[in-house]
Short mmCIF file of C-alpha atoms in Angstrom, two decimals:
data_model
loop_
_atom_site.label_atom_id
_atom_site.label_comp_id
_atom_site.label_asym_id
_atom_site.label_seq_id
_atom_site.Cartn_x
_atom_site.Cartn_y
_atom_site.Cartn_z
CA MET U 69 0.00 0.00 0.00
CA SER U 70 2.52 2.59 -1.15
CA SER U 71 0.18 5.03 -2.88
CA LEU U 72 -1.33 7.98 -1.06
CA ALA U 73 -4.85 6.79 -1.90
CA ALA U 74 -4.18 3.40 -0.31
CA ARG U 75 -2.59 4.99 2.79
CA LEU U 76 -5.46 7.44 3.34
CA ALA U 77 -8.40 5.18 2.51
CA ARG U 78 -10.58 3.95 5.36
CA PRO U 79 -9.96 0.28 6.28
CA GLU U 80 -13.56 -0.49 5.31
CA ILE U 81 -12.91 0.84 1.80
CA LEU U 82 -9.68 -1.12 1.45
CA ALA U 83 -11.54 -4.26 2.43
CA LEU U 84 -14.06 -3.78 -0.35
CA GLU U 85 -13.45 -5.35 -3.72
CA PRO U 86 -13.62 -2.82 -6.58
CA PHE U 87 -17.35 -2.65 -7.21
CA ASP U 88 -18.99 -2.82 -10.62
CA ILE U 89 -22.04 -5.02 -10.50
CA ALA U 90 -22.11 -5.39 -14.28
CA ALA U 91 -18.39 -5.30 -15.02
CA GLN U 92 -18.16 -8.86 -16.31
CA ALA U 93 -21.27 -8.50 -18.46
CA ASN U 94 -20.12 -5.20 -19.88
CA SER U 95 -16.77 -6.63 -20.90
CA VAL U 96 -18.06 -9.94 -22.32
CA PHE U 97 -21.35 -9.07 -24.01
CA THR U 98 -22.34 -6.55 -26.65
CA ALA U 99 -25.08 -3.96 -26.23
CA ASP U 100 -27.66 -6.18 -27.97
CA ALA U 101 -27.16 -9.12 -25.59
CA ILE U 102 -30.23 -10.79 -24.11
CA LYS U 103 -30.27 -9.46 -20.54
CA LEU U 104 -31.52 -12.07 -18.11
CA ASP U 105 -29.04 -11.38 -15.31
CA ALA U 106 -30.32 -8.34 -13.39
CA ASN U 107 -33.92 -9.17 -12.45
CA GLU U 108 -35.23 -6.39 -14.67
CA ASN U 109 -38.77 -6.14 -16.01
CA PRO U 110 -38.57 -7.12 -19.71
CA PHE U 111 -41.47 -4.91 -20.79
CA ALA U 112 -41.13 -1.31 -21.88
CA PRO U 113 -42.39 1.18 -19.28
CA LEU U 114 -45.82 2.72 -19.67
CA VAL U 115 -44.46 6.16 -20.48
CA GLN U 116 -43.82 7.85 -23.79
CA GLY U 117 -41.23 10.00 -25.45
CA ALA U 118 -37.66 10.31 -24.23
CA LEU U 119 -38.54 8.85 -20.82
CA SER U 120 -39.41 5.50 -22.39
CA ALA U 121 -35.92 4.73 -23.72
CA ASN U 122 -34.63 1.63 -21.92
CA ILE U 123 -35.55 2.76 -18.42
CA ASN U 124 -36.82 -0.74 -17.62
CA ARG U 125 -33.14 -1.77 -17.74
CA TYR U 126 -30.40 -0.79 -15.29
CA PRO U 127 -27.87 1.64 -16.76
CA GLU U 128 -24.13 1.02 -16.83
CA PRO U 129 -22.70 1.98 -13.42
CA GLN U 130 -20.06 4.05 -15.24
CA PRO U 131 -21.46 4.49 -18.78
CA ALA U 132 -18.50 4.11 -21.11
CA ALA U 133 -19.72 6.59 -23.70
CA LEU U 134 -20.32 9.31 -21.12
CA VAL U 135 -17.04 8.69 -19.29
CA LYS U 136 -15.18 8.90 -22.60
CA THR U 137 -17.03 12.07 -23.62
CA MET U 138 -16.41 13.85 -20.31
CA ALA U 139 -12.78 12.77 -20.26
CA ALA U 140 -12.32 14.31 -23.72
CA LEU U 141 -14.17 17.46 -22.63
CA TYR U 142 -11.78 17.96 -19.70
CA GLY U 143 -8.61 16.85 -21.52
CA VAL U 144 -7.86 13.67 -19.56
CA GLN U 145 -8.11 9.89 -20.07
CA PRO U 146 -11.24 7.86 -19.17
CA GLU U 147 -9.42 6.04 -16.35
CA ASN U 148 -8.90 9.41 -14.66
CA VAL U 149 -12.66 10.11 -14.41
CA VAL U 150 -15.46 8.83 -12.23
CA VAL U 151 -18.88 10.18 -13.23
CA THR U 152 -21.15 11.02 -10.31
CA ARG U 153 -24.61 12.41 -9.55
CA GLY U 154 -23.45 15.99 -9.78
CA ALA U 155 -20.30 17.25 -8.12
CA ASP U 156 -22.11 16.88 -4.76
CA ASP U 157 -21.90 13.11 -5.10
CA ALA U 158 -18.19 13.33 -5.85
CA ILE U 159 -17.70 15.26 -2.59
CA ASP U 160 -19.68 12.62 -0.73
CA ILE U 161 -17.76 9.61 -2.06
CA LEU U 162 -14.39 11.26 -1.37
CA VAL U 163 -15.34 11.88 2.26
CA ARG U 164 -16.80 8.39 2.70
CA ALA U 165 -13.81 6.72 1.05
CA PHE U 166 -11.07 8.47 3.02
CA CYS U 167 -12.43 9.82 6.32
CA ARG U 168 -12.99 7.70 9.42
CA PRO U 169 -15.66 9.03 11.79
CA GLN U 170 -14.31 11.04 14.75
CA VAL U 171 -10.72 10.37 13.63
CA ASP U 172 -9.93 12.02 10.31
CA ALA U 173 -10.36 15.67 9.37
CA VAL U 174 -11.62 17.70 6.41
CA SER U 175 -10.56 21.32 5.91
CA ILE U 176 -12.59 24.06 4.25
CA CYS U 177 -11.99 27.77 3.77
CA GLN U 178 -15.03 29.84 4.75
CA PRO U 179 -17.11 31.31 3.25
CA THR U 180 -17.47 28.55 0.68
CA PHE U 181 -19.81 25.90 -0.71
CA SER U 182 -21.81 24.42 2.17
CA ALA U 183 -21.76 20.84 0.84
CA TYR U 184 -18.16 20.28 1.91
CA ALA U 185 -19.04 20.74 5.59
CA HIS U 186 -22.35 18.90 5.18
CA PHE U 187 -20.81 15.69 3.89
CA ALA U 188 -17.94 15.85 6.39
CA ARG U 189 -20.42 16.10 9.27
CA LEU U 190 -22.59 13.39 7.74
CA GLN U 191 -19.61 11.02 7.78
CA GLY U 192 -18.61 12.10 11.31
CA ALA U 193 -15.30 13.55 10.13
CA ARG U 194 -13.77 16.40 12.08
CA LEU U 195 -14.06 19.78 10.38
CA LEU U 196 -11.24 22.34 10.23
CA GLU U 197 -12.74 25.68 9.29
CA MET U 198 -10.29 28.25 7.98
CA ARG U 199 -11.13 31.70 6.60
CA LEU U 200 -10.56 33.60 3.41
CA ASN U 201 -9.04 37.03 3.99
CA LYS U 202 -11.12 40.17 4.41
CA ASN U 203 -11.36 40.54 0.62
CA PHE U 204 -12.47 36.88 0.31
CA ASP U 205 -9.17 35.93 -1.32
CA PHE U 206 -7.43 32.63 -0.63
CA ASP U 207 -4.21 32.87 1.42
CA PRO U 208 -2.13 29.76 0.67
CA ASP U 209 0.41 30.36 3.43
CA SER U 210 -2.21 30.62 6.16
CA PHE U 211 -4.05 27.63 4.74
CA ILE U 212 -0.90 25.49 4.71
CA GLU U 213 0.08 26.52 8.23
CA ALA U 214 -3.34 25.62 9.65
CA ALA U 215 -3.52 22.36 7.71
CA ARG U 216 -0.10 21.16 8.88
CA ALA U 217 -1.26 21.46 12.47
CA ASP U 218 -3.54 18.43 12.11
CA ALA U 219 -1.81 15.16 11.24
CA SER U 220 -5.15 13.47 10.51
CA LEU U 221 -6.18 15.88 7.75
CA LYS U 222 -7.29 13.69 4.84
CA LEU U 223 -9.12 16.11 2.51
CA ALA U 224 -8.69 19.84 1.87
CA PHE U 225 -11.47 21.46 -0.18
CA ILE U 226 -10.81 24.64 -2.16
CA CYS U 227 -13.40 26.21 -4.47
CA SER U 228 -12.22 28.29 -7.43
CA PRO U 229 -13.96 30.44 -8.52
CA ASN U 230 -15.29 30.49 -4.99
CA ASN U 231 -18.96 30.01 -4.21
CA PRO U 232 -20.52 32.38 -3.07
CA THR U 233 -18.04 35.22 -3.54
CA GLY U 234 -16.74 34.44 -7.04
CA ASN U 235 -13.08 35.03 -6.13
CA PRO U 236 -10.64 33.04 -8.28
CA VAL U 237 -7.72 31.15 -6.77
CA ASP U 238 -4.45 31.21 -8.66
CA PRO U 239 -3.72 27.66 -9.95
CA LEU U 240 -0.10 28.11 -8.79
CA ASP U 241 -1.39 28.56 -5.24
CA ILE U 242 -3.26 25.26 -5.53
CA ILE U 243 -0.05 23.56 -6.63
CA ARG U 244 1.78 25.13 -3.68
CA VAL U 245 -0.80 23.71 -1.28
CA ALA U 246 -0.62 20.25 -2.86
CA ASP U 247 3.19 20.28 -2.71
CA ALA U 248 3.15 21.44 0.93
CA LEU U 249 0.61 18.79 2.04
CA PRO U 250 1.79 15.55 0.40
CA GLU U 251 -0.23 13.37 2.80
CA THR U 252 -3.50 15.24 2.21
CA ILE U 253 -5.77 15.03 -0.83
CA VAL U 254 -6.40 18.55 -2.11
CA VAL U 255 -9.81 18.75 -3.77
CA LEU U 256 -10.19 21.68 -6.16
CA ASP U 257 -13.81 22.40 -7.06
CA GLU U 258 -13.92 23.93 -10.56
CA ALA U 259 -17.72 24.03 -10.83
CA TYR U 260 -17.72 27.60 -12.17
CA ILE U 261 -14.45 27.65 -14.10
CA GLU U 262 -16.13 28.00 -17.49
CA PHE U 263 -17.28 31.49 -16.44
CA SER U 264 -13.76 32.59 -15.47
CA GLU U 265 -10.40 33.16 -17.12
CA LEU U 266 -8.74 30.42 -15.06
CA GLU U 267 -6.91 27.44 -16.53
CA SER U 268 -8.16 24.07 -15.32
CA LEU U 269 -5.83 21.83 -13.32
CA ALA U 270 -7.55 18.65 -14.54
CA ALA U 271 -4.53 17.41 -16.50
CA GLU U 272 -2.21 18.26 -13.59
CA ALA U 273 -4.39 16.21 -11.24
CA THR U 274 -3.85 13.06 -13.31
CA ARG U 275 -0.09 13.36 -12.72
CA ARG U 276 -0.29 13.82 -8.93
CA ASP U 277 -1.09 11.53 -6.01
CA ASN U 278 -2.91 14.15 -3.97
CA LEU U 279 -4.93 16.41 -6.28
CA VAL U 280 -8.56 15.84 -7.33
CA ILE U 281 -10.61 18.13 -9.55
CA LEU U 282 -14.40 18.38 -9.37
CA ARG U 283 -16.39 19.34 -12.47
CA THR U 284 -20.12 19.55 -13.19
CA LEU U 285 -22.47 19.83 -16.15
CA SER U 286 -24.98 21.76 -14.03
CA LYS U 287 -23.69 25.27 -14.65
CA ALA U 288 -22.15 25.75 -18.10
CA TYR U 289 -24.16 23.00 -19.79
CA GLY U 290 -27.57 23.62 -18.26
CA LEU U 291 -28.03 20.13 -16.79
CA ALA U 292 -28.65 20.87 -13.11
CA GLY U 293 -31.73 18.65 -13.12
CA ALA U 294 -29.86 15.72 -14.69
CA ARG U 295 -27.30 15.66 -11.82
CA ILE U 296 -24.13 14.83 -13.75
CA GLY U 297 -20.66 15.68 -12.49
CA CYS U 298 -17.33 13.98 -12.02
CA ALA U 299 -14.10 13.71 -10.07
CA ILE U 300 -10.78 13.75 -11.93
CA GLY U 301 -7.46 12.50 -10.59
CA ASN U 302 -4.85 9.78 -10.92
CA SER U 303 -6.38 6.45 -11.83
CA GLU U 304 -5.67 4.67 -8.53
CA LEU U 305 -7.14 7.44 -6.38
CA ILE U 306 -10.23 7.68 -8.61
CA ALA U 307 -10.75 3.91 -8.52
CA MET U 308 -10.46 3.96 -4.73
CA ALA U 309 -13.06 6.71 -4.37
CA ALA U 310 -15.38 4.94 -6.82
CA ARG U 311 -15.70 2.03 -4.40
CA ALA U 312 -17.99 4.24 -2.32
CA LEU U 313 -20.49 4.60 -5.17
CA PRO U 314 -23.85 2.80 -5.10
CA PRO U 315 -24.42 0.07 -7.73
CA TYR U 316 -26.23 2.16 -10.36
CA PRO U 317 -25.61 5.82 -9.52
CA LEU U 318 -26.69 7.47 -12.79
CA PRO U 319 -30.26 7.45 -14.17
CA THR U 320 -30.59 6.44 -17.82
CA VAL U 321 -32.39 9.65 -18.75
CA SER U 322 -29.60 11.71 -17.18
CA ILE U 323 -26.97 9.79 -19.13
CA GLU U 324 -28.82 10.38 -22.38
CA ALA U 325 -29.36 14.06 -21.58
CA ALA U 326 -25.65 14.52 -20.90
CA LEU U 327 -24.55 12.74 -24.07
CA THR U 328 -26.94 14.85 -26.13
CA ALA U 329 -25.88 18.11 -24.49
CA LEU U 330 -22.20 17.31 -25.03
CA SER U 331 -22.54 16.33 -28.69
CA PRO U 332 -20.29 18.40 -30.98
CA SER U 333 -23.28 20.12 -32.59
CA ARG U 334 -24.15 21.69 -29.23
CA ARG U 335 -20.70 22.95 -28.19
CA SER U 336 -20.69 26.26 -30.07
CA VAL U 337 -24.10 27.27 -28.72
CA HIS U 338 -23.02 26.33 -25.18
CA GLN U 339 -19.99 28.57 -25.59
CA GLU U 340 -22.14 31.41 -26.89
CA ARG U 341 -24.42 31.05 -23.86
CA ILE U 342 -21.44 31.18 -21.51
CA GLU U 343 -20.15 34.36 -23.14
CA ARG U 344 -23.64 35.86 -22.96
CA LEU U 345 -23.95 35.05 -19.24
CA LYS U 346 -20.54 36.57 -18.55
CA ALA U 347 -21.48 39.75 -20.41
CA GLU U 348 -24.82 39.90 -18.59
CA ARG U 349 -23.05 39.39 -15.25
CA GLU U 350 -20.92 42.47 -15.89
CA ARG U 351 -23.91 44.48 -17.09
CA LEU U 352 -25.89 43.70 -13.95
CA ALA U 353 -22.88 44.44 -11.76
CA ALA U 354 -22.58 47.92 -13.23
CA PHE U 355 -26.27 48.69 -12.70
CA LEU U 356 -26.44 47.24 -9.19
CA LYS U 357 -23.62 49.51 -8.06
CA ASP U 358 -26.13 52.35 -8.48
CA SER U 359 -28.74 50.69 -6.28
CA THR U 360 -29.39 52.57 -3.06
CA ILE U 361 -29.70 49.33 -1.07
CA VAL U 362 -26.48 47.69 -2.36
CA ARG U 363 -23.25 48.47 -0.48
CA SER U 364 -20.90 46.45 -2.65
CA VAL U 365 -20.92 44.21 -5.73
CA ARG U 366 -18.44 41.45 -6.46
CA SER U 367 -18.29 40.07 -9.97
CA GLY U 368 -15.85 37.19 -10.02
CA GLY U 369 -15.65 34.10 -12.11
CA GLY U 370 -19.05 32.47 -11.61
CA ASN U 371 -22.48 32.76 -13.18
CA PHE U 372 -23.53 34.93 -10.23
CA LEU U 373 -22.82 38.14 -8.34
CA PHE U 374 -22.08 38.50 -4.64
CA LEU U 375 -23.72 41.55 -3.09
CA GLU U 376 -23.66 43.16 0.34
CA VAL U 377 -26.93 44.94 1.02
CA ASP U 378 -28.49 47.13 3.68
CA GLU U 379 -31.49 45.76 5.55
CA PRO U 380 -31.37 42.18 4.23
CA GLU U 381 -34.54 41.21 6.12
CA ALA U 382 -36.55 43.87 4.33
CA LEU U 383 -35.06 42.84 0.99
CA ALA U 384 -35.89 39.19 1.68
CA ALA U 385 -39.52 40.07 2.37
CA LYS U 386 -39.71 42.16 -0.81
CA LEU U 387 -38.21 39.42 -2.96
CA ARG U 388 -40.55 36.81 -1.47
CA ALA U 389 -43.52 38.99 -2.36
CA LEU U 390 -42.22 39.31 -5.93
CA GLY U 391 -41.51 35.59 -6.24
CA ILE U 392 -37.78 36.14 -6.74
CA ARG U 393 -35.44 33.64 -5.10
CA VAL U 394 -31.85 34.57 -4.22
CA ARG U 395 -29.41 33.06 -1.73
CA PHE U 396 -28.74 35.07 1.41
CA ARG U 397 -25.28 34.29 2.80
CA PRO U 398 -24.89 36.00 6.21
CA ASN U 399 -22.06 33.64 7.11
CA ALA U 400 -20.04 35.22 4.28
CA ALA U 401 -20.87 38.85 5.07
CA LEU U 402 -23.50 40.80 6.95
CA GLY U 403 -26.14 41.40 4.29
CA GLY U 404 -24.47 38.96 1.90
CA VAL U 405 -26.57 37.96 -1.12
CA ARG U 406 -25.67 35.63 -4.00
CA LEU U 407 -27.59 36.59 -7.13
CA SER U 408 -27.51 34.14 -10.04
CA ILE U 409 -27.56 35.44 -13.61
CA GLY U 410 -30.84 34.44 -15.25
CA THR U 411 -32.68 35.09 -18.50
CA ASP U 412 -33.07 38.63 -19.78
CA ALA U 413 -36.56 38.91 -18.31
CA GLU U 414 -35.47 37.43 -14.96
CA ASN U 415 -32.52 39.81 -14.76
CA GLU U 416 -34.72 42.83 -15.48
CA ALA U 417 -37.11 41.73 -12.71
CA ALA U 418 -34.18 41.37 -10.29
CA LEU U 419 -32.83 44.82 -11.15
CA ALA U 420 -36.26 46.34 -10.57
CA ALA U 421 -36.46 44.60 -7.17
CA PHE U 422 -33.14 46.21 -6.24
CA GLY U 423 -34.49 49.60 -7.26
CA VAL U 424 -32.87 49.78 -10.71
CA ARG U 425 -35.34 50.44 -13.52
CA LEU U 426 -33.99 50.54 -17.06
CA GLY U 427 -37.02 50.61 -19.31
CA GLY U 428 -34.88 49.29 -22.15
CA LYS U 429 -35.89 47.20 -25.14
CA SER U 430 -36.25 43.49 -24.66
CA ALA U 431 -33.55 41.28 -26.13
CA ARG U 432 -34.38 39.43 -29.33
CA ARG U 433 -32.70 36.06 -29.09
CA GLY U 434 -33.76 32.70 -30.35
CA GLU U 435 -32.36 29.19 -30.15
CA ALA U 436 -33.35 25.97 -31.86
CA VAL U 437 -32.16 22.40 -31.86
CA ARG U 438 -33.07 19.86 -34.48
CA ASP U 439 -32.18 16.17 -34.16
CA THR U 440 -33.08 13.67 -36.87
CA LYS U 441 -31.62 10.37 -38.00
CA GLU U 442 -29.51 12.35 -40.48
CA THR U 443 -28.55 15.49 -38.57
CA LYS U 444 -27.98 17.03 -35.15
CA ILE U 445 -28.18 20.81 -35.20
CA ALA U 446 -28.02 23.60 -32.64
CA VAL U 447 -28.43 27.26 -33.60
CA SER U 448 -28.52 30.56 -31.73
CA VAL U 449 -29.56 33.94 -33.15
CA ASP U 450 -29.30 37.39 -31.56
CA LEU U 451 -30.91 40.05 -33.72
CA ASP U 452 -29.43 42.93 -31.74
CA ARG U 453 -25.77 41.87 -31.76
CA ALA U 454 -23.44 41.64 -34.75
CA GLU U 455 -21.17 39.04 -33.13
CA PRO U 456 -20.37 36.24 -32.75
CA ARG U 457 -20.81 34.56 -36.12
CA ARG U 458 -19.71 30.93 -36.04
CA ILE U 459 -21.13 28.48 -38.58
CA GLU U 460 -20.02 24.86 -38.93
CA THR U 461 -22.33 22.80 -41.13
CA GLY U 462 -19.76 20.44 -42.63
CA VAL U 463 -20.36 22.04 -46.06
CA PRO U 464 -17.79 24.87 -46.36
CA PHE U 465 -19.53 26.83 -49.11
CA TYR U 466 -22.81 26.69 -47.19
CA ASP U 467 -20.97 27.96 -44.09
CA HIS U 468 -19.83 30.91 -46.18
CA MET U 469 -23.35 31.57 -47.46
CA LEU U 470 -24.97 31.51 -44.01
CA ASP U 471 -22.21 33.77 -42.73
CA GLN U 472 -23.07 36.18 -45.56
CA VAL U 473 -26.69 36.18 -44.45
CA ALA U 474 -25.81 37.00 -40.84
CA ALA U 475 -23.15 39.56 -41.78
CA HIS U 476 -25.42 41.48 -44.15
CA ALA U 477 -28.40 41.17 -41.83
CA GLY U 478 -26.26 42.54 -39.01
CA PHE U 479 -27.01 39.90 -36.41
CA SER U 480 -25.22 37.15 -34.49
CA LEU U 481 -25.53 33.60 -35.74
CA VAL U 482 -24.01 30.51 -34.11
CA LEU U 483 -24.87 27.28 -35.90
CA SER U 484 -23.31 23.84 -35.70
CA CYS U 485 -24.36 20.63 -37.39
CA GLU U 486 -23.37 16.99 -37.33
CA GLY U 487 -24.80 15.65 -40.57
CA ASP U 488 -24.49 12.68 -42.90
CA VAL U 489 -22.44 14.64 -45.43
CA GLU U 490 -20.56 11.45 -46.30
CA ILE U 491 -23.78 10.39 -48.03
CA ASP U 492 -24.92 13.72 -49.45
CA ALA U 493 -25.16 17.36 -48.38
CA HIS U 494 -28.95 17.46 -48.89
CA HIS U 495 -30.07 16.63 -45.34
CA THR U 496 -27.55 18.96 -43.74
CA ILE U 497 -28.42 21.94 -45.94
CA GLU U 498 -32.18 21.47 -45.61
CA ASP U 499 -32.21 20.83 -41.85
CA CYS U 500 -29.86 23.74 -41.12
CA ALA U 501 -32.24 26.04 -43.01
CA ILE U 502 -35.19 24.73 -41.01
CA ALA U 503 -33.37 25.17 -37.68
CA PHE U 504 -32.09 28.63 -38.68
CA GLY U 505 -35.58 29.78 -39.63
CA SER U 506 -37.01 28.40 -36.38
CA ALA U 507 -34.44 30.30 -34.29
CA LEU U 508 -35.13 33.49 -36.26
CA SER U 509 -38.84 33.11 -35.66
CA LYS U 510 -38.30 32.68 -31.91
CA ALA U 511 -36.04 35.73 -31.82
CA LEU U 512 -38.74 37.83 -33.49
CA GLY U 513 -41.32 36.82 -30.90
CA GLU U 514 -44.61 38.64 -31.60
CA ARG U 515 -42.88 40.63 -34.38
CA ARG U 516 -43.91 43.97 -32.95
CA GLY U 517 -42.15 47.17 -33.97
CA ILE U 518 -40.26 45.67 -36.92
CA GLY U 519 -39.88 46.80 -40.54
CA ARG U 520 -41.38 43.55 -41.85
CA PHE U 521 -40.39 43.98 -45.52
CA GLY U 522 -37.32 44.40 -47.80
CA PHE U 523 -34.30 44.18 -50.80
CA SER U 524 -32.34 43.76 -54.06
CA LEU U 525 -28.66 43.91 -54.97
CA PRO U 526 -26.28 43.58 -57.94
CA MET U 527 -23.10 41.46 -57.81
CA ASP U 528 -20.87 41.91 -60.87
CA GLU U 529 -22.90 40.58 -63.80
CA THR U 530 -25.51 39.10 -61.47
CA GLU U 531 -28.69 40.67 -60.21
CA ALA U 532 -30.57 39.22 -57.23
CA HIS U 533 -33.92 40.36 -55.92
CA VAL U 534 -35.18 39.08 -52.56
CA LEU U 535 -38.54 40.23 -51.29
CA ILE U 536 -39.48 39.22 -47.78
CA ASP U 537 -42.61 39.62 -45.69
CA LEU U 538 -42.44 38.49 -42.06
CA SER U 539 -46.15 37.97 -42.20
CA GLY U 540 -46.49 34.77 -40.20
CA ARG U 541 -47.69 33.09 -43.42
CA PRO U 542 -45.11 30.89 -45.17
CA TYR U 543 -44.78 31.12 -48.94
CA SER U 544 -41.79 30.64 -51.22
CA VAL U 545 -41.09 31.67 -54.81
CA PHE U 546 -37.70 31.03 -56.45
CA GLU U 547 -36.96 32.15 -60.00
CA GLY U 548 -33.53 31.25 -61.30
CA SER U 549 -31.48 28.38 -62.68
CA PHE U 550 -27.91 27.13 -62.42
CA ALA U 551 -25.71 25.48 -65.05
CA ALA U 552 -23.27 23.90 -62.56
CA SER U 553 -24.47 21.01 -60.42
CA HIS U 554 -22.22 21.94 -57.46
CA ILE U 555 -20.16 24.74 -56.00
CA GLY U 556 -17.64 22.83 -53.93
CA ASP U 557 -19.73 20.32 -51.94
CA TYR U 558 -22.82 22.51 -52.20
CA PRO U 559 -25.47 21.29 -54.71
CA THR U 560 -26.83 24.35 -56.51
CA GLU U 561 -30.28 22.75 -56.72
CA MET U 562 -30.49 23.15 -52.93
CA SER U 563 -30.71 26.96 -53.11
CA ARG U 564 -34.36 26.77 -54.05
CA HIS U 565 -34.89 24.27 -51.24
CA VAL U 566 -33.09 26.43 -48.66
CA PHE U 567 -35.34 29.43 -49.22
CA ARG U 568 -38.46 27.28 -49.17
CA SER U 569 -37.33 25.72 -45.84
CA LEU U 570 -36.59 29.17 -44.45
CA ALA U 571 -40.01 30.44 -45.55
CA ASP U 572 -41.73 27.52 -43.83
CA SER U 573 -39.81 27.62 -40.54
CA LEU U 574 -39.63 31.42 -40.32
CA ALA U 575 -43.30 31.74 -41.30
CA ALA U 576 -42.50 34.33 -43.96
CA ALA U 577 -43.15 35.00 -47.61
CA ILE U 578 -39.78 34.89 -49.41
CA HIS U 579 -39.56 35.67 -53.12
CA VAL U 580 -36.19 35.23 -54.83
CA ARG U 581 -35.30 36.11 -58.43
CA VAL U 582 -31.74 35.83 -59.73
CA THR U 583 -30.17 36.29 -63.16
CA GLY U 584 -26.55 36.24 -64.30
CA GLU U 585 -23.81 34.10 -65.82
CA ASN U 586 -21.60 32.91 -62.95
CA ASP U 587 -23.27 30.35 -60.69
CA HIS U 588 -21.04 31.24 -57.73
CA HIS U 589 -22.02 34.90 -58.07
CA LYS U 590 -25.69 34.03 -58.51
CA THR U 591 -25.80 31.82 -55.42
CA GLU U 592 -23.88 34.26 -53.26
CA ALA U 593 -26.02 37.16 -54.44
CA CYS U 594 -29.16 35.32 -53.32
CA TYR U 595 -27.83 34.82 -49.81
CA LYS U 596 -26.44 38.36 -49.53
CA ALA U 597 -29.70 39.86 -50.75
CA PHE U 598 -31.60 37.69 -48.27
CA GLY U 599 -29.36 39.03 -45.50
CA ARG U 600 -30.02 42.62 -46.59
CA ALA U 601 -33.74 41.91 -46.80
CA LEU U 602 -33.66 40.55 -43.28
CA ARG U 603 -31.76 43.61 -42.07
CA GLN U 604 -34.65 45.81 -43.18
CA ALA U 605 -37.37 43.42 -42.13
CA VAL U 606 -36.16 42.78 -38.56
CA ALA U 607 -35.06 46.38 -37.88
CA ARG U 608 -36.78 48.04 -34.96
CA GLU U 609 -38.89 50.96 -36.14
CA GLY U 610 -39.79 52.18 -32.70
CA GLY U 611 -42.72 51.55 -30.43
CA ASN U 612 -44.50 48.27 -29.93
CA VAL U 613 -46.78 48.45 -32.93
CA LEU U 614 -47.68 45.29 -34.79
CA PRO U 615 -46.92 45.97 -38.47
CA SER U 616 -50.30 44.81 -39.73
CA THR U 617 -53.77 46.34 -40.12
CA LYS U 618 -55.18 42.94 -39.17
CA GLY U 619 -53.89 43.33 -35.62
CA VAL U 620 -52.09 39.98 -35.83
CA LEU U 621 -49.29 38.37 -37.84
#
């Protein structure tokens, strides 16, 4: 027992055989094996939709596809990852695996995430409570000095960015602590790292005996209800901690939700959401500094703000009456409040509750996902921002055309697709147009105060006319022909199909007429003209008037 994990593990854990109730079956049989080994009900459950998928069968204790996907996401190998029911479960199994009741100790640095102390107390471990400095920054020297005073310290939890204050901890300080405490497992909780400028120490943890990283899909990937997280470290330590897991810790529906959310087609939209939340965090911080009831605002690295307010009891009563939930943290600071960043409407309601009224225009954003047997697509549109524009369809010329639409329309477009382009580009091009139109329609909402109509343009010898009416009634007309069958991997016959799909999903009348000699110019002119038509049609004209004498679109 020369490894640190073996030396620190509880005797009860060491006595346990590595536990995977289906390990032999998983290694011997294929996924289509006849399963008569687990006392499962053979009949499909009496539910429909996504919930019905295989939930009469036990899931893999550590689903190989999800472990592999999360390992790739965090830049480590699968043997360095144990997937858990959120990062909370990872905290729990670490404490249960390494801390003997009334003997071993766990250290935390207050104020911080309450689950560390909760699980330590639940296990009966002794708790060493240290403090951040007066600015809520981590002091590695003080932490090391206090930790060295207890020879039975097994786990030291550090949260960076810290919850609830948002303060980042320099990764070099984490390494200093790990080097100074070679007989203690340092657990770095990186739950909010995607919202910061910090570099993850996940890869470093795989090379060390006494460093574990916690990650979660709850924050950046919007899967709080699925409860998926993980612990990352060297393979022996991770295997030791995994012995404390129950037989089937992850629900099938959560596994499927995580795999879908982490598919490549979703990544660019997730990143756009993260950047949007960070920008919104800074916007709210600036406004809240002007609130008469807010003494201070801390905007760190999380998807939240930490406020210090006057009269927290009165604020709590006001927020309850308005149905707005925040987290009061008096143990962090007198009048301490953690305010999560929500949707645009939720953020405006929160600002109003803190006495900040903006009266600005509502954001016009729309997202759509489209999954078929041929394609997986995620798209995000923001009509009031020019950036970012990131398009990855797998068909380079089509990427260029959609980028032309967004650039000339003057709005942000993030679109990513996994499609069967090895067969043909048809499904990808058609489904991307449908998803794009759906996101545009959602961004327009009730279509009040917009221009509604628009546009024509020349391009060298080519002339393209695009007329658009955001009427809520789909109709498509395309007049034009192409001599070439393809431009790159893009079939020219699909241009007609793209505008028909956009008309249907956007619920708009789109008339296209193009003439010219060069098929590249003709195709590009159609997309550019469509972008310019959209620029006019989606432009705010002031007020909240519905652009129709019918009173409805």
